[in-house]
Amino acid sequence: MIENSDGKEVVTAEGSLDVEPYVGMEFESEESAKVFYDAYATRLGFIMRVDAFRRSMRDGKVVWRRLVCNKEGFRKLRPRRSENRKPRAITREGCKAMIVVKKEKSGKWVVTRFVKEHNHPLVTIPVNGRRSVLLSQTPDEKDIKIRELTAELQRERKRSAAYQEQLEMVLRDMEDHSHHLSRNIDDIVESVKEIETKRVAVSHC
């Protein structure tokens, strides 16, 4: 966790992931927000799903993203093909838990909405080979496998977000350096013009 020039906390990919989201929380990038909420979900005992997004009308880039619990919404009912087929397990329960992040003009991604409460049991998964304390009923084996894969994905996202932030820092430094060189060149051009103007004025005297 670091502070920006306004004194606000900004979460980076390598920052603290053991805090609770709150409205106004800032992230360096959309990927950092995903990493944070994914880690938060894993710690509390639910699975994050990347949900809706909105794009900028100007350049088409994503500027708004909703991250939800994987039990958000309800599964569409479809006619069963065979009476002998085993009905699928219920995976959507209309859970409202989510965070919404929006990209500001500063480039930071800010949490604009946070819903904490879930309408279903939460279950933690084993951490570092040790079984965590169960928060509620044990899920089926398929759900446990999904959580294990989600934890692995969260680690990969964290690593990817760290690389992305380092690349963005390098690009910003290059842009600043290019702007500085461009300004110096403009100063040199203006100086040459002044010298030429003075030379022409002297030759006419």
PDB file of C-alpha atoms in Angstrom:
ATOM      1  CA  MET A   1       0.000   0.000   0.000  1.00  0.00           C
ATOM      2  CA  ILE A   2       1.442   3.386  -1.011  1.00  0.00           C
ATOM      3  CA  GLU A   3       0.171   6.970  -0.899  1.00  0.00           C
ATOM      4  CA  ASN A   4      -0.230   9.246  -3.893  1.00  0.00           C
ATOM      5  CA  SER A   5       0.318  13.013  -3.960  1.00  0.00           C
ATOM      6  CA  ASP A   6      -3.174  13.576  -2.502  1.00  0.00           C
ATOM      7  CA  GLY A   7      -2.386  11.384   0.514  1.00  0.00           C
ATOM      8  CA  LYS A   8      -4.783   8.650  -0.653  1.00  0.00           C
ATOM      9  CA  GLU A   9      -3.822   4.990  -0.390  1.00  0.00           C
ATOM     10  CA  VAL A  10      -3.111   3.341  -3.724  1.00  0.00           C
ATOM     11  CA  VAL A  11      -3.038  -0.456  -3.900  1.00  0.00           C
ATOM     12  CA  THR A  12      -0.321  -1.989  -6.061  1.00  0.00           C
ATOM     13  CA  ALA A  13       0.082  -5.600  -7.149  1.00  0.00           C
ATOM     14  CA  GLU A  14       2.714  -6.076  -4.467  1.00  0.00           C
ATOM     15  CA  GLY A  15       0.746  -4.125  -1.870  1.00  0.00           C
ATOM     16  CA  SER A  16      -1.329  -5.334   1.046  1.00  0.00           C
ATOM     17  CA  LEU A  17      -4.014  -7.823  -0.003  1.00  0.00           C
ATOM     18  CA  ASP A  18      -5.425  -8.546   3.462  1.00  0.00           C
ATOM     19  CA  VAL A  19      -7.621  -5.451   3.791  1.00  0.00           C
ATOM     20  CA  GLU A  20     -11.313  -5.044   3.010  1.00  0.00           C
ATOM     21  CA  PRO A  21     -12.403  -3.066  -0.060  1.00  0.00           C
ATOM     22  CA  TYR A  22     -14.010   0.344   0.476  1.00  0.00           C
ATOM     23  CA  VAL A  23     -15.477   3.053  -1.719  1.00  0.00           C
ATOM     24  CA  GLY A  24     -12.697   5.423  -2.748  1.00  0.00           C
ATOM     25  CA  MET A  25      -9.981   2.760  -2.675  1.00  0.00           C
ATOM     26  CA  GLU A  26      -7.495   3.349  -5.508  1.00  0.00           C
ATOM     27  CA  PHE A  27      -5.538   0.935  -7.692  1.00  0.00           C
ATOM     28  CA  GLU A  28      -2.705   1.516 -10.137  1.00  0.00           C
ATOM     29  CA  SER A  29      -4.481  -0.509 -12.834  1.00  0.00           C
ATOM     30  CA  GLU A  30      -7.560  -2.606 -13.600  1.00  0.00           C
ATOM     31  CA  GLU A  31      -5.429  -5.735 -13.235  1.00  0.00           C
ATOM     32  CA  SER A  32      -4.361  -4.644  -9.728  1.00  0.00           C
ATOM     33  CA  ALA A  33      -8.038  -4.302  -8.777  1.00  0.00           C
ATOM     34  CA  LYS A  34      -8.706  -7.826 -10.069  1.00  0.00           C
ATOM     35  CA  VAL A  35      -5.719  -9.222  -8.166  1.00  0.00           C
ATOM     36  CA  PHE A  36      -6.836  -7.528  -4.957  1.00  0.00           C
ATOM     37  CA  TYR A  37     -10.486  -8.635  -5.127  1.00  0.00           C
ATOM     38  CA  ASP A  38      -9.465 -12.148  -6.194  1.00  0.00           C
ATOM     39  CA  ALA A  39      -7.189 -12.437  -3.148  1.00  0.00           C
ATOM     40  CA  TYR A  40      -9.936 -10.979  -0.933  1.00  0.00           C
ATOM     41  CA  ALA A  41     -12.399 -13.538  -2.337  1.00  0.00           C
ATOM     42  CA  THR A  42      -9.999 -16.420  -1.743  1.00  0.00           C
ATOM     43  CA  ARG A  43      -9.341 -15.287   1.820  1.00  0.00           C
ATOM     44  CA  LEU A  44     -13.050 -14.938   2.657  1.00  0.00           C
ATOM     45  CA  GLY A  45     -14.117 -18.142   0.927  1.00  0.00           C
ATOM     46  CA  PHE A  46     -15.816 -17.299  -2.365  1.00  0.00           C
ATOM     47  CA  ILE A  47     -14.812 -17.214  -6.027  1.00  0.00           C
ATOM     48  CA  MET A  48     -14.461 -13.972  -7.959  1.00  0.00           C
ATOM     49  CA  ARG A  49     -15.920 -13.625 -11.436  1.00  0.00           C
ATOM     50  CA  VAL A  50     -15.039 -10.833 -13.862  1.00  0.00           C
ATOM     51  CA  ASP A  51     -18.412  -9.444 -14.904  1.00  0.00           C
ATOM     52  CA  ALA A  52     -19.679  -6.454 -16.892  1.00  0.00           C
ATOM     53  CA  PHE A  53     -17.547  -3.631 -18.283  1.00  0.00           C
ATOM     54  CA  ARG A  54     -17.889  -0.355 -20.164  1.00  0.00           C
ATOM     55  CA  ARG A  55     -15.617   1.101 -22.811  1.00  0.00           C
ATOM     56  CA  SER A  56     -14.601   4.680 -23.498  1.00  0.00           C
ATOM     57  CA  MET A  57     -16.467   6.274 -26.409  1.00  0.00           C
ATOM     58  CA  ARG A  58     -13.230   8.071 -27.284  1.00  0.00           C
ATOM     59  CA  ASP A  59     -10.683   5.255 -27.631  1.00  0.00           C
ATOM     60  CA  GLY A  60     -12.637   2.055 -26.933  1.00  0.00           C
ATOM     61  CA  LYS A  61     -10.595   1.143 -23.849  1.00  0.00           C
ATOM     62  CA  VAL A  62     -12.259  -0.378 -20.761  1.00  0.00           C
ATOM     63  CA  VAL A  63     -12.923   2.365 -18.181  1.00  0.00           C
ATOM     64  CA  TRP A  64     -15.451   0.647 -15.888  1.00  0.00           C
ATOM     65  CA  ARG A  65     -15.461  -2.888 -14.521  1.00  0.00           C
ATOM     66  CA  ARG A  66     -17.648  -4.930 -12.179  1.00  0.00           C
ATOM     67  CA  LEU A  67     -16.148  -7.834 -10.211  1.00  0.00           C
ATOM     68  CA  VAL A  68     -18.684 -10.159  -8.615  1.00  0.00           C
ATOM     69  CA  CYS A  69     -19.088 -13.376  -6.663  1.00  0.00           C
ATOM     70  CA  ASN A  70     -19.382 -16.412  -8.943  1.00  0.00           C
ATOM     71  CA  LYS A  71     -22.816 -17.100  -7.430  1.00  0.00           C
ATOM     72  CA  GLU A  72     -24.137 -13.779  -8.777  1.00  0.00           C
ATOM     73  CA  GLY A  73     -27.293 -13.966 -10.867  1.00  0.00           C
ATOM     74  CA  PHE A  74     -29.363 -17.041 -11.658  1.00  0.00           C
ATOM     75  CA  ARG A  75     -28.827 -19.805 -14.159  1.00  0.00           C
ATOM     76  CA  LYS A  76     -31.230 -19.796 -17.082  1.00  0.00           C
ATOM     77  CA  LEU A  77     -33.646 -22.720 -16.961  1.00  0.00           C
ATOM     78  CA  ARG A  78     -33.427 -24.960 -19.990  1.00  0.00           C
ATOM     79  CA  PRO A  79     -35.611 -27.970 -20.831  1.00  0.00           C
ATOM     80  CA  ARG A  80     -33.963 -31.236 -19.864  1.00  0.00           C
ATOM     81  CA  ARG A  81     -33.048 -33.469 -22.795  1.00  0.00           C
ATOM     82  CA  SER A  82     -33.508 -36.654 -20.814  1.00  0.00           C
ATOM     83  CA  GLU A  83     -35.324 -37.522 -17.618  1.00  0.00           C
ATOM     84  CA  ASN A  84     -32.496 -39.919 -16.770  1.00  0.00           C
ATOM     85  CA  ARG A  85     -29.832 -37.239 -16.744  1.00  0.00           C
ATOM     86  CA  LYS A  86     -28.659 -36.052 -13.330  1.00  0.00           C
ATOM     87  CA  PRO A  87     -29.649 -32.418 -12.711  1.00  0.00           C
ATOM     88  CA  ARG A  88     -26.724 -29.983 -12.588  1.00  0.00           C
ATOM     89  CA  ALA A  89     -25.719 -28.512  -9.254  1.00  0.00           C
ATOM     90  CA  ILE A  90     -26.985 -25.014  -8.505  1.00  0.00           C
ATOM     91  CA  THR A  91     -24.082 -22.605  -9.061  1.00  0.00           C
ATOM     92  CA  ARG A  92     -25.936 -19.268  -9.238  1.00  0.00           C
ATOM     93  CA  GLU A  93     -27.832 -18.069  -6.178  1.00  0.00           C
ATOM     94  CA  GLY A  94     -28.412 -14.395  -6.904  1.00  0.00           C
ATOM     95  CA  CYS A  95     -25.531 -13.209  -4.689  1.00  0.00           C
ATOM     96  CA  LYS A  96     -25.127  -9.413  -4.700  1.00  0.00           C
ATOM     97  CA  ALA A  97     -21.525  -9.227  -3.403  1.00  0.00           C
ATOM     98  CA  MET A  98     -19.333  -7.134  -5.726  1.00  0.00           C
ATOM     99  CA  ILE A  99     -17.004  -4.229  -6.247  1.00  0.00           C
ATOM    100  CA  VAL A 100     -17.186  -1.721  -9.093  1.00  0.00           C
ATOM    101  CA  VAL A 101     -14.028   0.080 -10.212  1.00  0.00           C
ATOM    102  CA  LYS A 102     -13.822   3.065 -12.536  1.00  0.00           C
ATOM    103  CA  LYS A 103     -10.827   4.610 -14.276  1.00  0.00           C
ATOM    104  CA  GLU A 104     -10.328   8.258 -13.354  1.00  0.00           C
ATOM    105  CA  LYS A 105      -8.655  10.980 -15.452  1.00  0.00           C
ATOM    106  CA  SER A 106      -5.541  10.511 -13.307  1.00  0.00           C
ATOM    107  CA  GLY A 107      -5.220   6.951 -14.627  1.00  0.00           C
ATOM    108  CA  LYS A 108      -6.019   5.399 -11.244  1.00  0.00           C
ATOM    109  CA  TRP A 109      -8.846   2.858 -10.859  1.00  0.00           C
ATOM    110  CA  VAL A 110     -11.187   3.791  -7.996  1.00  0.00           C
ATOM    111  CA  VAL A 111     -13.766   1.651  -6.183  1.00  0.00           C
ATOM    112  CA  THR A 112     -17.145   3.347  -6.676  1.00  0.00           C
ATOM    113  CA  ARG A 113     -19.300   0.598  -5.154  1.00  0.00           C
ATOM    114  CA  PHE A 114     -18.738  -2.232  -2.679  1.00  0.00           C
ATOM    115  CA  VAL A 115     -21.302  -4.825  -1.562  1.00  0.00           C
ATOM    116  CA  LYS A 116     -19.883  -7.058   1.163  1.00  0.00           C
ATOM    117  CA  GLU A 117     -22.768  -9.373   2.104  1.00  0.00           C
ATOM    118  CA  HIS A 118     -23.236 -12.800   0.500  1.00  0.00           C
ATOM    119  CA  ASN A 119     -26.481 -14.789   0.510  1.00  0.00           C
ATOM    120  CA  HIS A 120     -24.759 -18.187   0.667  1.00  0.00           C
ATOM    121  CA  PRO A 121     -22.226 -20.006   2.885  1.00  0.00           C
ATOM    122  CA  LEU A 122     -18.552 -19.069   2.561  1.00  0.00           C
ATOM    123  CA  VAL A 123     -15.795 -21.676   2.735  1.00  0.00           C
ATOM    124  CA  THR A 124     -12.046 -21.076   2.828  1.00  0.00           C
ATOM    125  CA  ILE A 125      -9.617 -23.373   1.044  1.00  0.00           C
ATOM    126  CA  PRO A 126      -6.358 -24.890   2.348  1.00  0.00           C
ATOM    127  CA  VAL A 127      -3.544 -22.311   2.504  1.00  0.00           C
ATOM    128  CA  ASN A 128       0.105 -23.424   2.185  1.00  0.00           C
ATOM    129  CA  GLY A 129      -0.912 -27.053   2.532  1.00  0.00           C
ATOM    130  CA  ARG A 130      -2.851 -26.512   5.769  1.00  0.00           C
ATOM    131  CA  ARG A 131      -6.632 -26.649   5.975  1.00  0.00           C
ATOM    132  CA  SER A 132      -8.105 -23.358   7.084  1.00  0.00           C
ATOM    133  CA  VAL A 133     -10.972 -23.132   9.514  1.00  0.00           C
ATOM    134  CA  LEU A 134     -14.265 -23.768   7.741  1.00  0.00           C
ATOM    135  CA  LEU A 135     -16.568 -20.785   7.825  1.00  0.00           C
ATOM    136  CA  SER A 136     -19.612 -22.867   6.994  1.00  0.00           C
ATOM    137  CA  GLN A 137     -20.587 -26.088   5.236  1.00  0.00           C
ATOM    138  CA  THR A 138     -18.048 -27.955   3.090  1.00  0.00           C
ATOM    139  CA  PRO A 139     -18.619 -27.506  -0.679  1.00  0.00           C
ATOM    140  CA  ASP A 140     -18.570 -30.402  -3.127  1.00  0.00           C
ATOM    141  CA  GLU A 141     -15.314 -31.629  -4.689  1.00  0.00           C
ATOM    142  CA  LYS A 142     -15.906 -29.670  -7.885  1.00  0.00           C
ATOM    143  CA  ASP A 143     -16.241 -26.411  -5.960  1.00  0.00           C
ATOM    144  CA  ILE A 144     -13.032 -27.141  -4.026  1.00  0.00           C
ATOM    145  CA  LYS A 145     -11.157 -27.769  -7.291  1.00  0.00           C
ATOM    146  CA  ILE A 146     -12.451 -24.490  -8.691  1.00  0.00           C
ATOM    147  CA  ARG A 147     -11.225 -22.655  -5.591  1.00  0.00           C
ATOM    148  CA  GLU A 148      -7.788 -24.240  -5.845  1.00  0.00           C
ATOM    149  CA  LEU A 149      -7.512 -23.241  -9.494  1.00  0.00           C
ATOM    150  CA  THR A 150      -8.764 -19.757  -8.625  1.00  0.00           C
ATOM    151  CA  ALA A 151      -6.041 -19.390  -5.998  1.00  0.00           C
ATOM    152  CA  GLU A 152      -3.425 -20.377  -8.584  1.00  0.00           C
ATOM    153  CA  LEU A 153      -4.906 -17.910 -11.076  1.00  0.00           C
ATOM    154  CA  GLN A 154      -4.785 -15.179  -8.446  1.00  0.00           C
ATOM    155  CA  ARG A 155      -1.047 -15.765  -7.956  1.00  0.00           C
ATOM    156  CA  GLU A 156      -0.452 -15.576 -11.701  1.00  0.00           C
ATOM    157  CA  ARG A 157      -2.516 -12.393 -11.958  1.00  0.00           C
ATOM    158  CA  LYS A 158      -0.476 -10.841  -9.176  1.00  0.00           C
ATOM    159  CA  ARG A 159       2.747 -11.644 -11.013  1.00  0.00           C
ATOM    160  CA  SER A 160       1.328 -10.344 -14.305  1.00  0.00           C
ATOM    161  CA  ALA A 161       0.102  -7.117 -12.685  1.00  0.00           C
ATOM    162  CA  ALA A 162       3.550  -6.512 -11.199  1.00  0.00           C
ATOM    163  CA  TYR A 163       5.146  -6.805 -14.650  1.00  0.00           C
ATOM    164  CA  GLN A 164       2.505  -4.534 -16.138  1.00  0.00           C
ATOM    165  CA  GLU A 165       3.096  -1.830 -13.520  1.00  0.00           C
ATOM    166  CA  GLN A 166       6.853  -1.982 -14.078  1.00  0.00           C
ATOM    167  CA  LEU A 167       6.304  -1.607 -17.828  1.00  0.00           C
ATOM    168  CA  GLU A 168       3.968   1.354 -17.307  1.00  0.00           C
ATOM    169  CA  MET A 169       6.561   3.041 -15.098  1.00  0.00           C
ATOM    170  CA  VAL A 170       9.235   2.590 -17.789  1.00  0.00           C
ATOM    171  CA  LEU A 171       6.900   3.951 -20.464  1.00  0.00           C
ATOM    172  CA  ARG A 172       6.066   6.985 -18.298  1.00  0.00           C
ATOM    173  CA  ASP A 173       9.787   7.660 -17.748  1.00  0.00           C
ATOM    174  CA  MET A 174      10.425   7.391 -21.496  1.00  0.00           C
ATOM    175  CA  GLU A 175       7.549   9.761 -22.219  1.00  0.00           C
ATOM    176  CA  ASP A 176       8.854  12.302 -19.688  1.00  0.00           C
ATOM    177  CA  HIS A 177      12.349  12.028 -21.132  1.00  0.00           C
ATOM    178  CA  SER A 178      11.013  12.469 -24.677  1.00  0.00           C
ATOM    179  CA  HIS A 179       9.031  15.542 -23.597  1.00  0.00           C
ATOM    180  CA  HIS A 180      12.158  16.996 -21.977  1.00  0.00           C
ATOM    181  CA  LEU A 181      14.216  16.438 -25.133  1.00  0.00           C
ATOM    182  CA  SER A 182      11.474  17.952 -27.282  1.00  0.00           C
ATOM    183  CA  ARG A 183      11.405  21.038 -25.081  1.00  0.00           C
ATOM    184  CA  ASN A 184      15.187  21.381 -25.300  1.00  0.00           C
ATOM    185  CA  ILE A 185      15.061  21.101 -29.096  1.00  0.00           C
ATOM    186  CA  ASP A 186      12.377  23.810 -29.229  1.00  0.00           C
ATOM    187  CA  ASP A 187      14.612  26.070 -27.110  1.00  0.00           C
ATOM    188  CA  ILE A 188      17.541  25.451 -29.455  1.00  0.00           C
ATOM    189  CA  VAL A 189      15.430  26.211 -32.528  1.00  0.00           C
ATOM    190  CA  GLU A 190      14.221  29.460 -30.963  1.00  0.00           C
ATOM    191  CA  SER A 191      17.818  30.412 -30.101  1.00  0.00           C
ATOM    192  CA  VAL A 192      18.947  29.756 -33.684  1.00  0.00           C
ATOM    193  CA  LYS A 193      16.075  31.857 -35.008  1.00  0.00           C
ATOM    194  CA  GLU A 194      17.059  34.738 -32.721  1.00  0.00           C
ATOM    195  CA  ILE A 195      20.683  34.513 -33.860  1.00  0.00           C
ATOM    196  CA  GLU A 196      19.628  34.484 -37.540  1.00  0.00           C
ATOM    197  CA  THR A 197      17.329  37.439 -36.955  1.00  0.00           C
ATOM    198  CA  LYS A 198      20.133  39.428 -35.300  1.00  0.00           C
ATOM    199  CA  ARG A 199      22.539  38.464 -38.083  1.00  0.00           C
ATOM    200  CA  VAL A 200      20.121  39.684 -40.759  1.00  0.00           C
ATOM    201  CA  ALA A 201      19.549  42.925 -38.853  1.00  0.00           C
ATOM    202  CA  VAL A 202      23.323  43.544 -38.576  1.00  0.00           C
ATOM    203  CA  SER A 203      23.877  42.847 -42.288  1.00  0.00           C
ATOM    204  CA  HIS A 204      21.243  45.473 -43.195  1.00  0.00           C
ATOM    205  CA  CYS A 205      22.907  48.162 -41.086  1.00  0.00           C
TER     206      CYS A 205
END
